[in-house]
JSON list of C-alpha atoms and ligand atoms in Angstrom, two decimals:
[
{"chain": "A", "resi": 256, "resn": "UNK", "atom": "CA", "xyz": [0.48, -16.94, 5.89]},
{"chain": "A", "resi": 257, "resn": "UNK", "atom": "CA", "xyz": [1.17, -16.31, 2.21]},
{"chain": "A", "resi": 258, "resn": "UNK", "atom": "CA", "xyz": [3.15, -13.09, 2.11]},
{"chain": "A", "resi": 259, "resn": "UNK", "atom": "CA", "xyz": [3.23, -12.29, -1.58]},
{"chain": "A", "resi": 260, "resn": "UNK", "atom": "CA", "xyz": [0.74, -9.77, -2.93]},
{"chain": "A", "resi": 261, "resn": "UNK", "atom": "CA", "xyz": [0.42, -9.95, -6.70]},
{"chain": "A", "resi": 262, "resn": "UNK", "atom": "CA", "xyz": [0.18, -6.57, -8.45]},
{"chain": "A", "resi": 263, "resn": "UNK", "atom": "CA", "xyz": [-2.45, -7.26, -11.10]},
{"chain": "A", "resi": 264, "resn": "UNK", "atom": "CA", "xyz": [-1.13, -4.54, -13.41]},
{"chain": "A", "resi": 265, "resn": "UNK", "atom": "CA", "xyz": [-2.85, -5.81, -16.55]},
{"chain": "A", "resi": 266, "resn": "UNK", "atom": "CA", "xyz": [-5.43, -4.15, -18.78]},
{"chain": "A", "resi": 267, "resn": "UNK", "atom": "CA", "xyz": [-7.64, -7.08, -19.40]},
{"chain": "A", "resi": 268, "resn": "UNK", "atom": "CA", "xyz": [-10.24, -8.71, -17.12]},
{"chain": "A", "resi": 269, "resn": "UNK", "atom": "CA", "xyz": [-9.75, -12.18, -18.66]},
{"chain": "A", "resi": 270, "resn": "UNK", "atom": "CA", "xyz": [-6.00, -12.00, -18.19]},
{"chain": "A", "resi": 271, "resn": "UNK", "atom": "CA", "xyz": [-6.48, -10.91, -14.57]},
{"chain": "A", "resi": 272, "resn": "UNK", "atom": "CA", "xyz": [-8.95, -13.75, -13.95]},
{"chain": "A", "resi": 273, "resn": "UNK", "atom": "CA", "xyz": [-6.51, -16.31, -15.34]},
{"chain": "A", "resi": 274, "resn": "UNK", "atom": "CA", "xyz": [-3.72, -14.98, -13.11]},
{"chain": "A", "resi": 275, "resn": "UNK", "atom": "CA", "xyz": [-5.96, -15.12, -10.02]},
{"chain": "A", "resi": 276, "resn": "UNK", "atom": "CA", "xyz": [-6.96, -18.72, -10.72]},
{"chain": "A", "resi": 277, "resn": "UNK", "atom": "CA", "xyz": [-3.51, -19.97, -11.79]},
{"chain": "A", "resi": 278, "resn": "UNK", "atom": "CA", "xyz": [-1.61, -18.30, -8.95]},
{"chain": "A", "resi": 279, "resn": "UNK", "atom": "CA", "xyz": [-4.11, -19.01, -6.23]},
{"chain": "A", "resi": 280, "resn": "UNK", "atom": "CA", "xyz": [-2.04, -21.78, -4.52]},
{"chain": "A", "resi": 281, "resn": "UNK", "atom": "CA", "xyz": [0.72, -19.25, -3.87]},
{"chain": "A", "resi": 282, "resn": "UNK", "atom": "CA", "xyz": [-1.05, -15.92, -3.45]},
{"chain": "A", "resi": 283, "resn": "UNK", "atom": "CA", "xyz": [-3.91, -14.80, -1.20]},
{"chain": "A", "resi": 284, "resn": "UNK", "atom": "CA", "xyz": [-4.00, -11.06, -1.83]},
{"chain": "A", "resi": 285, "resn": "UNK", "atom": "CA", "xyz": [-4.28, -9.45, -5.26]},
{"chain": "A", "resi": 286, "resn": "UNK", "atom": "CA", "xyz": [-3.50, -5.79, -5.74]},
{"chain": "A", "resi": 287, "resn": "UNK", "atom": "CA", "xyz": [-5.81, -3.83, -8.02]},
{"chain": "A", "resi": 288, "resn": "UNK", "atom": "CA", "xyz": [-4.49, -0.46, -9.11]},
{"chain": "A", "resi": 289, "resn": "UNK", "atom": "CA", "xyz": [-5.82, 2.21, -11.45]},
{"chain": "A", "resi": 290, "resn": "UNK", "atom": "CA", "xyz": [-4.88, 0.31, -14.62]},
{"chain": "A", "resi": 291, "resn": "UNK", "atom": "CA", "xyz": [-7.33, -2.50, -13.98]},
{"chain": "A", "resi": 292, "resn": "UNK", "atom": "CA", "xyz": [-9.81, -0.64, -11.79]},
{"chain": "A", "resi": 293, "resn": "UNK", "atom": "CA", "xyz": [-10.48, 1.93, -14.52]},
{"chain": "A", "resi": 294, "resn": "UNK", "atom": "CA", "xyz": [-11.19, -0.92, -16.93]},
{"chain": "A", "resi": 295, "resn": "UNK", "atom": "CA", "xyz": [-13.22, -3.29, -14.80]},
{"chain": "A", "resi": 296, "resn": "UNK", "atom": "CA", "xyz": [-14.07, -1.58, -11.48]},
{"chain": "A", "resi": 297, "resn": "UNK", "atom": "CA", "xyz": [-16.50, -3.53, -9.34]},
{"chain": "A", "resi": 298, "resn": "UNK", "atom": "CA", "xyz": [-16.37, -6.64, -11.51]},
{"chain": "A", "resi": 299, "resn": "UNK", "atom": "CA", "xyz": [-12.70, -7.18, -10.82]},
{"chain": "A", "resi": 300, "resn": "UNK", "atom": "CA", "xyz": [-13.20, -6.87, -7.05]},
{"chain": "A", "resi": 301, "resn": "UNK", "atom": "CA", "xyz": [-16.10, -9.32, -7.19]},
{"chain": "A", "resi": 302, "resn": "UNK", "atom": "CA", "xyz": [-14.15, -11.83, -9.32]},
{"chain": "A", "resi": 303, "resn": "UNK", "atom": "CA", "xyz": [-11.23, -11.85, -6.85]},
{"chain": "A", "resi": 304, "resn": "UNK", "atom": "CA", "xyz": [-13.53, -12.20, -3.83]},
{"chain": "A", "resi": 305, "resn": "UNK", "atom": "CA", "xyz": [-15.56, -14.93, -5.59]},
{"chain": "A", "resi": 306, "resn": "UNK", "atom": "CA", "xyz": [-12.31, -16.87, -6.01]},
{"chain": "A", "resi": 307, "resn": "UNK", "atom": "CA", "xyz": [-11.88, -16.75, -2.23]},
{"chain": "A", "resi": 308, "resn": "UNK", "atom": "CA", "xyz": [-9.07, -14.20, -2.41]},
{"chain": "A", "resi": 309, "resn": "UNK", "atom": "CA", "xyz": [-8.52, -10.74, -0.91]},
{"chain": "A", "resi": 310, "resn": "UNK", "atom": "CA", "xyz": [-8.29, -7.41, -2.69]},
{"chain": "A", "resi": 311, "resn": "UNK", "atom": "CA", "xyz": [-5.72, -4.72, -1.98]},
{"chain": "A", "resi": 312, "resn": "UNK", "atom": "CA", "xyz": [-7.14, -1.61, -3.67]},
{"chain": "A", "resi": 313, "resn": "UNK", "atom": "CA", "xyz": [-4.10, 0.51, -4.51]},
{"chain": "A", "resi": 314, "resn": "UNK", "atom": "CA", "xyz": [-5.56, 3.82, -5.63]},
{"chain": "A", "resi": 315, "resn": "UNK", "atom": "CA", "xyz": [-3.31, 5.88, -3.32]},
{"chain": "A", "resi": 316, "resn": "UNK", "atom": "CA", "xyz": [-5.97, 8.32, -2.12]},
{"chain": "A", "resi": 317, "resn": "UNK", "atom": "CA", "xyz": [-4.59, 11.86, -1.78]},
{"chain": "A", "resi": 318, "resn": "UNK", "atom": "CA", "xyz": [-7.27, 14.52, -1.65]},
{"chain": "A", "resi": 319, "resn": "UNK", "atom": "CA", "xyz": [-9.06, 16.79, 0.79]},
{"chain": "A", "resi": 320, "resn": "UNK", "atom": "CA", "xyz": [-9.89, 14.92, 4.01]},
{"chain": "A", "resi": 321, "resn": "UNK", "atom": "CA", "xyz": [-13.65, 14.65, 3.43]},
{"chain": "A", "resi": 322, "resn": "UNK", "atom": "CA", "xyz": [-13.17, 13.16, -0.05]},
{"chain": "A", "resi": 323, "resn": "UNK", "atom": "CA", "xyz": [-10.67, 10.63, 1.21]},
{"chain": "A", "resi": 324, "resn": "UNK", "atom": "CA", "xyz": [-12.97, 9.69, 4.09]},
{"chain": "A", "resi": 325, "resn": "UNK", "atom": "CA", "xyz": [-15.83, 9.04, 1.65]},
{"chain": "A", "resi": 326, "resn": "UNK", "atom": "CA", "xyz": [-13.54, 7.14, -0.69]},
{"chain": "A", "resi": 327, "resn": "UNK", "atom": "CA", "xyz": [-12.59, 4.85, 2.20]},
{"chain": "A", "resi": 328, "resn": "UNK", "atom": "CA", "xyz": [-16.31, 4.28, 2.87]},
{"chain": "A", "resi": 329, "resn": "UNK", "atom": "CA", "xyz": [-16.90, 3.35, -0.77]},
{"chain": "A", "resi": 330, "resn": "UNK", "atom": "CA", "xyz": [-13.92, 0.97, -0.77]},
{"chain": "A", "resi": 331, "resn": "UNK", "atom": "CA", "xyz": [-15.19, -0.66, 2.42]},
{"chain": "A", "resi": 332, "resn": "UNK", "atom": "CA", "xyz": [-18.61, -1.15, 0.82]},
{"chain": "A", "resi": 333, "resn": "UNK", "atom": "CA", "xyz": [-16.96, -2.78, -2.21]},
{"chain": "A", "resi": 334, "resn": "UNK", "atom": "CA", "xyz": [-15.49, -5.43, 0.08]},
{"chain": "A", "resi": 335, "resn": "UNK", "atom": "CA", "xyz": [-11.78, -4.74, -0.19]},
{"chain": "A", "resi": 336, "resn": "UNK", "atom": "CA", "xyz": [-9.28, -6.09, 2.37]},
{"chain": "A", "resi": 337, "resn": "UNK", "atom": "CA", "xyz": [-6.85, -3.17, 2.26]},
{"chain": "A", "resi": 338, "resn": "UNK", "atom": "CA", "xyz": [-6.30, 0.14, 0.51]},
{"chain": "A", "resi": 339, "resn": "UNK", "atom": "CA", "xyz": [-3.69, 2.86, 0.20]},
{"chain": "A", "resi": 340, "resn": "UNK", "atom": "CA", "xyz": [-3.69, 6.53, 1.07]},
{"chain": "A", "resi": 341, "resn": "UNK", "atom": "CA", "xyz": [-0.74, 8.83, 0.42]},
{"chain": "A", "resi": 342, "resn": "UNK", "atom": "CA", "xyz": [1.11, 10.07, 3.50]},
{"chain": "A", "resi": 343, "resn": "UNK", "atom": "CA", "xyz": [1.65, 13.43, 1.70]},
{"chain": "A", "resi": 344, "resn": "UNK", "atom": "CA", "xyz": [-2.05, 14.11, 2.33]},
{"chain": "A", "resi": 345, "resn": "UNK", "atom": "CA", "xyz": [-1.15, 15.15, 5.90]},
{"chain": "A", "resi": 346, "resn": "UNK", "atom": "CA", "xyz": [-2.42, 14.34, 9.35]},
{"chain": "A", "resi": 347, "resn": "UNK", "atom": "CA", "xyz": [-6.00, 15.59, 9.02]},
{"chain": "A", "resi": 348, "resn": "UNK", "atom": "CA", "xyz": [-6.56, 13.49, 5.90]},
{"chain": "A", "resi": 349, "resn": "UNK", "atom": "CA", "xyz": [-4.98, 10.38, 7.42]},
{"chain": "A", "resi": 350, "resn": "UNK", "atom": "CA", "xyz": [-6.96, 10.67, 10.67]},
{"chain": "A", "resi": 351, "resn": "UNK", "atom": "CA", "xyz": [-10.27, 11.14, 8.90]},
{"chain": "A", "resi": 352, "resn": "UNK", "atom": "CA", "xyz": [-9.56, 8.13, 6.68]},
{"chain": "A", "resi": 353, "resn": "UNK", "atom": "CA", "xyz": [-8.98, 6.03, 9.80]},
{"chain": "A", "resi": 354, "resn": "UNK", "atom": "CA", "xyz": [-12.14, 7.32, 11.47]},
{"chain": "A", "resi": 355, "resn": "UNK", "atom": "CA", "xyz": [-14.34, 5.33, 9.05]},
{"chain": "A", "resi": 356, "resn": "UNK", "atom": "CA", "xyz": [-16.15, 2.55, 10.89]},
{"chain": "A", "resi": 357, "resn": "UNK", "atom": "CA", "xyz": [-15.05, -0.99, 9.91]},
{"chain": "A", "resi": 358, "resn": "UNK", "atom": "CA", "xyz": [-12.56, 0.41, 7.44]},
{"chain": "A", "resi": 359, "resn": "UNK", "atom": "CA", "xyz": [-10.39, -1.98, 5.41]},
{"chain": "A", "resi": 360, "resn": "UNK", "atom": "CA", "xyz": [-6.75, -2.06, 6.44]},
{"chain": "A", "resi": 361, "resn": "UNK", "atom": "CA", "xyz": [-5.29, 1.32, 5.59]},
{"chain": "A", "resi": 362, "resn": "UNK", "atom": "CA", "xyz": [-1.70, 1.38, 4.40]},
{"chain": "A", "resi": 363, "resn": "UNK", "atom": "CA", "xyz": [-0.02, 4.75, 3.79]},
{"chain": "A", "resi": 364, "resn": "UNK", "atom": "CA", "xyz": [2.42, 5.18, 0.94]},
{"chain": "A", "resi": 365, "resn": "UNK", "atom": "CA", "xyz": [5.61, 6.73, 2.31]},
{"chain": "A", "resi": 366, "resn": "UNK", "atom": "CA", "xyz": [7.71, 7.50, -0.78]},
{"chain": "A", "resi": 367, "resn": "UNK", "atom": "CA", "xyz": [7.27, 5.69, -4.11]},
{"chain": "A", "resi": 368, "resn": "UNK", "atom": "CA", "xyz": [9.92, 3.03, -4.62]},
{"chain": "A", "resi": 369, "resn": "UNK", "atom": "CA", "xyz": [10.69, 4.49, -8.06]},
{"chain": "A", "resi": 370, "resn": "UNK", "atom": "CA", "xyz": [11.89, 7.70, -6.37]},
{"chain": "A", "resi": 371, "resn": "UNK", "atom": "CA", "xyz": [15.20, 8.34, -4.70]},
{"chain": "A", "resi": 372, "resn": "UNK", "atom": "CA", "xyz": [14.77, 9.49, -1.10]},
{"chain": "A", "resi": 373, "resn": "UNK", "atom": "CA", "xyz": [16.40, 9.20, 2.32]},
{"chain": "A", "resi": 374, "resn": "UNK", "atom": "CA", "xyz": [15.57, 6.67, 5.06]},
{"chain": "A", "resi": 375, "resn": "UNK", "atom": "CA", "xyz": [14.91, 9.67, 7.35]},
{"chain": "A", "resi": 376, "resn": "UNK", "atom": "CA", "xyz": [12.16, 10.97, 5.07]},
{"chain": "A", "resi": 377, "resn": "UNK", "atom": "CA", "xyz": [10.52, 7.55, 4.82]},
{"chain": "A", "resi": 378, "resn": "UNK", "atom": "CA", "xyz": [10.68, 7.16, 8.60]},
{"chain": "A", "resi": 379, "resn": "UNK", "atom": "CA", "xyz": [9.24, 10.63, 9.20]},
{"chain": "A", "resi": 380, "resn": "UNK", "atom": "CA", "xyz": [6.24, 9.75, 7.04]},
{"chain": "A", "resi": 381, "resn": "UNK", "atom": "CA", "xyz": [5.84, 6.31, 8.63]},
{"chain": "A", "resi": 382, "resn": "UNK", "atom": "CA", "xyz": [5.78, 7.84, 12.12]},
{"chain": "A", "resi": 383, "resn": "UNK", "atom": "CA", "xyz": [3.21, 10.43, 11.06]},
{"chain": "A", "resi": 384, "resn": "UNK", "atom": "CA", "xyz": [1.04, 7.69, 9.52]},
{"chain": "A", "resi": 385, "resn": "UNK", "atom": "CA", "xyz": [1.25, 5.62, 12.70]},
{"chain": "A", "resi": 386, "resn": "UNK", "atom": "CA", "xyz": [0.31, 8.57, 14.91]},
{"chain": "A", "resi": 387, "resn": "UNK", "atom": "CA", "xyz": [-2.76, 9.11, 12.72]},
{"chain": "A", "resi": 388, "resn": "UNK", "atom": "CA", "xyz": [-3.92, 5.52, 13.20]},
{"chain": "A", "resi": 389, "resn": "UNK", "atom": "CA", "xyz": [-3.16, 3.76, 9.91]},
{"chain": "A", "resi": 390, "resn": "UNK", "atom": "CA", "xyz": [-2.47, 0.01, 9.99]},
{"chain": "A", "resi": 391, "resn": "UNK", "atom": "CA", "xyz": [0.84, 0.17, 8.20]},
{"chain": "A", "resi": 392, "resn": "UNK", "atom": "CA", "xyz": [2.90, 1.66, 5.42]},
{"chain": "A", "resi": 393, "resn": "UNK", "atom": "CA", "xyz": [4.18, 0.91, 1.97]},
{"chain": "A", "resi": 394, "resn": "UNK", "atom": "CA", "xyz": [7.94, 1.35, 1.91]},
{"chain": "A", "resi": 395, "resn": "UNK", "atom": "CA", "xyz": [10.90, 0.08, -0.04]},
{"chain": "A", "resi": 396, "resn": "UNK", "atom": "CA", "xyz": [12.71, -3.01, 1.27]},
{"chain": "A", "resi": 397, "resn": "UNK", "atom": "CA", "xyz": [15.57, -0.81, 2.40]},
{"chain": "A", "resi": 398, "resn": "UNK", "atom": "CA", "xyz": [13.63, 0.90, 5.18]},
{"chain": "A", "resi": 399, "resn": "UNK", "atom": "CA", "xyz": [11.77, -2.07, 6.68]},
{"chain": "A", "resi": 400, "resn": "UNK", "atom": "CA", "xyz": [14.04, -2.55, 9.68]},
{"chain": "A", "resi": 401, "resn": "UNK", "atom": "CA", "xyz": [14.16, 1.12, 10.60]},
{"chain": "A", "resi": 402, "resn": "UNK", "atom": "CA", "xyz": [10.36, 1.37, 10.45]},
{"chain": "A", "resi": 403, "resn": "UNK", "atom": "CA", "xyz": [9.80, -1.80, 12.49]},
{"chain": "A", "resi": 404, "resn": "UNK", "atom": "CA", "xyz": [12.33, -0.60, 15.10]},
{"chain": "A", "resi": 405, "resn": "UNK", "atom": "CA", "xyz": [10.65, 2.80, 15.47]},
{"chain": "A", "resi": 406, "resn": "UNK", "atom": "CA", "xyz": [6.97, 2.00, 14.95]},
{"chain": "A", "resi": 407, "resn": "UNK", "atom": "CA", "xyz": [6.78, -1.46, 16.53]},
{"chain": "A", "resi": 408, "resn": "UNK", "atom": "CA", "xyz": [6.44, -4.92, 15.07]},
{"chain": "A", "resi": 409, "resn": "UNK", "atom": "CA", "xyz": [2.63, -4.77, 14.82]},
{"chain": "A", "resi": 410, "resn": "UNK", "atom": "CA", "xyz": [2.80, -1.77, 12.52]},
{"chain": "A", "resi": 411, "resn": "UNK", "atom": "CA", "xyz": [2.61, -3.44, 9.11]},
{"chain": "A", "resi": 412, "resn": "UNK", "atom": "CA", "xyz": [5.19, -2.89, 6.41]},
{"chain": "A", "resi": 413, "resn": "UNK", "atom": "CA", "xyz": [4.27, -3.76, 2.84]},
{"chain": "A", "resi": 414, "resn": "UNK", "atom": "CA", "xyz": [7.11, -3.61, 0.34]},
{"chain": "A", "resi": 415, "resn": "UNK", "atom": "CA", "xyz": [7.12, -3.29, -3.44]},
{"chain": "A", "resi": 416, "resn": "UNK", "atom": "CA", "xyz": [10.41, -3.06, -5.30]},
{"chain": "A", "resi": 417, "resn": "UNK", "atom": "CA", "xyz": [10.92, -6.82, -5.07]},
{"chain": "A", "resi": 418, "resn": "UNK", "atom": "CA", "xyz": [13.16, -8.33, -7.70]},
{"chain": "A", "resi": 419, "resn": "UNK", "atom": "CA", "xyz": [13.98, -12.05, -7.59]},
{"chain": "A", "resi": 420, "resn": "UNK", "atom": "CA", "xyz": [16.70, -11.65, -10.22]},
{"chain": "A", "resi": 421, "resn": "UNK", "atom": "CA", "xyz": [18.50, -8.72, -11.76]},
{"chain": "A", "resi": 422, "resn": "UNK", "atom": "CA", "xyz": [15.96, -6.54, -13.53]},
{"chain": "A", "resi": 423, "resn": "UNK", "atom": "CA", "xyz": [16.36, -3.37, -15.46]},
{"chain": "A", "resi": 424, "resn": "UNK", "atom": "CA", "xyz": [13.29, -1.22, -14.96]},
{"chain": "A", "resi": 425, "resn": "UNK", "atom": "CA", "xyz": [12.01, 1.82, -13.07]},
{"chain": "A", "resi": 426, "resn": "UNK", "atom": "CA", "xyz": [12.30, 0.46, -9.52]},
{"chain": "A", "resi": 427, "resn": "UNK", "atom": "CA", "xyz": [15.28, 2.06, -7.76]},
{"chain": "A", "resi": 428, "resn": "UNK", "atom": "CA", "xyz": [15.19, 0.72, -4.20]},
{"chain": "A", "resi": 429, "resn": "UNK", "atom": "CA", "xyz": [14.92, -3.05, -4.60]},
{"chain": "A", "resi": 430, "resn": "UNK", "atom": "CA", "xyz": [15.57, -6.33, -2.76]},
{"chain": "A", "resi": 431, "resn": "UNK", "atom": "CA", "xyz": [14.95, -10.05, -3.19]},
{"chain": "A", "resi": 432, "resn": "UNK", "atom": "CA", "xyz": [11.87, -11.67, -1.63]},
{"chain": "A", "resi": 433, "resn": "UNK", "atom": "CA", "xyz": [14.01, -13.49, 0.97]},
{"chain": "A", "resi": 434, "resn": "UNK", "atom": "CA", "xyz": [15.87, -10.41, 2.14]},
{"chain": "A", "resi": 435, "resn": "UNK", "atom": "CA", "xyz": [12.67, -8.32, 2.37]},
{"chain": "A", "resi": 436, "resn": "UNK", "atom": "CA", "xyz": [10.87, -10.96, 4.44]},
{"chain": "A", "resi": 437, "resn": "UNK", "atom": "CA", "xyz": [13.95, -11.54, 6.63]},
{"chain": "A", "resi": 438, "resn": "UNK", "atom": "CA", "xyz": [14.08, -7.80, 7.27]},
{"chain": "A", "resi": 439, "resn": "UNK", "atom": "CA", "xyz": [10.51, -7.99, 8.60]},
{"chain": "A", "resi": 440, "resn": "UNK", "atom": "CA", "xyz": [8.16, -7.25, 5.69]},
{"chain": "A", "resi": 441, "resn": "UNK", "atom": "CA", "xyz": [4.61, -8.39, 6.46]},
{"chain": "A", "resi": 442, "resn": "UNK", "atom": "CA", "xyz": [3.85, -8.53, 2.75]},
{"chain": "A", "resi": 443, "resn": "UNK", "atom": "CA", "xyz": [5.91, -8.21, -0.42]},
{"chain": "A", "resi": 444, "resn": "UNK", "atom": "CA", "xyz": [4.28, -6.78, -3.54]},
{"chain": "A", "resi": 445, "resn": "UNK", "atom": "CA", "xyz": [5.42, -8.35, -6.80]},
{"chain": "A", "resi": 446, "resn": "UNK", "atom": "CA", "xyz": [4.15, -7.35, -10.23]},
{"chain": "A", "resi": 447, "resn": "UNK", "atom": "CA", "xyz": [6.17, -7.52, -13.42]},
{"chain": "A", "resi": 448, "resn": "UNK", "atom": "CA", "xyz": [8.62, -10.25, -12.33]},
{"chain": "A", "resi": 449, "resn": "UNK", "atom": "CA", "xyz": [5.58, -12.58, -12.18]},
{"chain": "A", "resi": 450, "resn": "UNK", "atom": "CA", "xyz": [3.06, -11.23, -14.66]},
{"chain": "A", "resi": 451, "resn": "UNK", "atom": "CA", "xyz": [5.59, -10.65, -17.43]},
{"chain": "A", "resi": 452, "resn": "UNK", "atom": "CA", "xyz": [7.36, -13.98, -16.91]},
{"chain": "A", "resi": 453, "resn": "UNK", "atom": "CA", "xyz": [7.14, -16.70, -19.51]},
{"chain": "A", "resi": 454, "resn": "UNK", "atom": "CA", "xyz": [5.79, -18.97, -16.79]},
{"chain": "A", "resi": 455, "resn": "UNK", "atom": "CA", "xyz": [4.11, -16.86, -14.07]},
{"chain": "A", "resi": 456, "resn": "UNK", "atom": "CA", "xyz": [3.12, -19.91, -12.02]},
{"chain": "A", "resi": 457, "resn": "UNK", "atom": "CA", "xyz": [6.71, -21.12, -11.83]},
{"chain": "A", "resi": 458, "resn": "UNK", "atom": "CA", "xyz": [8.00, -17.71, -10.67]},
{"chain": "A", "resi": 459, "resn": "UNK", "atom": "CA", "xyz": [5.21, -17.35, -8.08]},
{"chain": "A", "resi": 460, "resn": "UNK", "atom": "CA", "xyz": [5.89, -20.86, -6.79]},
{"chain": "A", "resi": 461, "resn": "UNK", "atom": "CA", "xyz": [9.63, -20.18, -6.53]},
{"chain": "A", "resi": 462, "resn": "UNK", "atom": "CA", "xyz": [9.00, -17.00, -4.56]},
{"chain": "A", "resi": 463, "resn": "UNK", "atom": "CA", "xyz": [6.53, -18.82, -2.31]},
{"chain": "A", "resi": 464, "resn": "UNK", "atom": "CA", "xyz": [9.03, -21.65, -1.67]},
{"chain": "A", "resi": 465, "resn": "UNK", "atom": "CA", "xyz": [11.83, -19.20, -0.95]},
{"chain": "A", "resi": 466, "resn": "UNK", "atom": "CA", "xyz": [9.95, -17.39, 1.83]},
{"chain": "A", "resi": 467, "resn": "UNK", "atom": "CA", "xyz": [7.46, -19.90, 3.26]},
{"chain": "A", "resi": 468, "resn": "UNK", "atom": "CA", "xyz": [9.73, -21.02, 6.12]},
{"chain": "A", "resi": 469, "resn": "UNK", "atom": "CA", "xyz": [10.92, -17.52, 7.05]},
{"chain": "B", "resi": 597, "resn": "C5P", "atom": "O1", "xyz": [5.96, -4.55, -11.31]},
{"chain": "B", "resi": 597, "resn": "C5P", "atom": "P1", "xyz": [6.43, -4.23, -9.93]},
{"chain": "B", "resi": 597, "resn": "C5P", "atom": "O2", "xyz": [6.85, -5.47, -9.14]},
{"chain": "B", "resi": 597, "resn": "C5P", "atom": "O3", "xyz": [7.45, -3.12, -9.88]},
{"chain": "B", "resi": 597, "resn": "C5P", "atom": "O4", "xyz": [5.11, -3.70, -9.21]},
{"chain": "B", "resi": 597, "resn": "C5P", "atom": "C1", "xyz": [5.10, -3.00, -8.00]},
{"chain": "B", "resi": 597, "resn": "C5P", "atom": "C2", "xyz": [3.72, -2.53, -7.74]},
{"chain": "B", "resi": 597, "resn": "C5P", "atom": "O5", "xyz": [3.72, -1.83, -6.50]},
{"chain": "B", "resi": 597, "resn": "C5P", "atom": "C3", "xyz": [3.17, -1.57, -8.79]},
{"chain": "B", "resi": 597, "resn": "C5P", "atom": "O6", "xyz": [1.80, -1.89, -8.95]},
{"chain": "B", "resi": 597, "resn": "C5P", "atom": "C4", "xyz": [3.32, -0.19, -8.16]},
{"chain": "B", "resi": 597, "resn": "C5P", "atom": "O7", "xyz": [2.26, 0.66, -8.54]},
{"chain": "B", "resi": 597, "resn": "C5P", "atom": "C5", "xyz": [3.22, -0.51, -6.68]},
{"chain": "B", "resi": 597, "resn": "C5P", "atom": "N1", "xyz": [3.87, 0.43, -5.76]},
{"chain": "B", "resi": 597, "resn": "C5P", "atom": "C6", "xyz": [5.23, 0.73, -5.82]},
{"chain": "B", "resi": 597, "resn": "C5P", "atom": "N2", "xyz": [5.78, 1.63, -4.93]},
{"chain": "B", "resi": 597, "resn": "C5P", "atom": "C7", "xyz": [5.02, 2.17, -3.98]},
{"chain": "B", "resi": 597, "resn": "C5P", "atom": "C8", "xyz": [3.66, 1.85, -3.89]},
{"chain": "B", "resi": 597, "resn": "C5P", "atom": "C9", "xyz": [3.12, 0.95, -4.81]},
{"chain": "B", "resi": 597, "resn": "C5P", "atom": "O8", "xyz": [5.94, 0.20, -6.67]},
{"chain": "B", "resi": 597, "resn": "C5P", "atom": "N3", "xyz": [5.57, 2.98, -3.08]}
]
């Protein structure tokens, strides 16, 4: 299984299409967030699926339960593989999201990796999300082991905040691809270290090589 999810945080459809094609030997799931979705919506989802790849729709739904439930239905009908809801939305919202028939994988955001928090807070939100029926959570690399120990190994943990080399940006709770996967991450989410690299294919290949045997 290819464990890297590429965060397609670019403005331009053509640039996104080139990344999907070029990186396809090393990446199976492409994350579409608001930046690209607000530009290209359905077309971007279709392009990724037409290239035989999966879409992780990262719009972090956080609204009244009925709106989130209907948003999950719309995402399902678009053909996405996974999506995010925000754990702050509370138990009623999370449960209703999970009640949607044939829903894509639902991953709940615990606490954004750009924010300082405590492992206890992340774990509290992960447990709540699990009780409500979500498939997994987004957490920083630093909480993977605690979540797996408390919520079980089948409860998926998806981790952004991955930095192959020293980087100086807004991510506060970071780890290398190897250490995140060794700690039990089911997927690592990587954006800028690949898309802003001089040679994105080389960086994606290096990450792939570094974790493929783990
Ligand atoms: O560029 P970088 O590797 O930091 O990208 C990480 C991606 O993961 C971004 O698209 C960001 O929106 C997303 N993300 C995150 N922290 C979360 C949830 C999602 O960084 N808790």
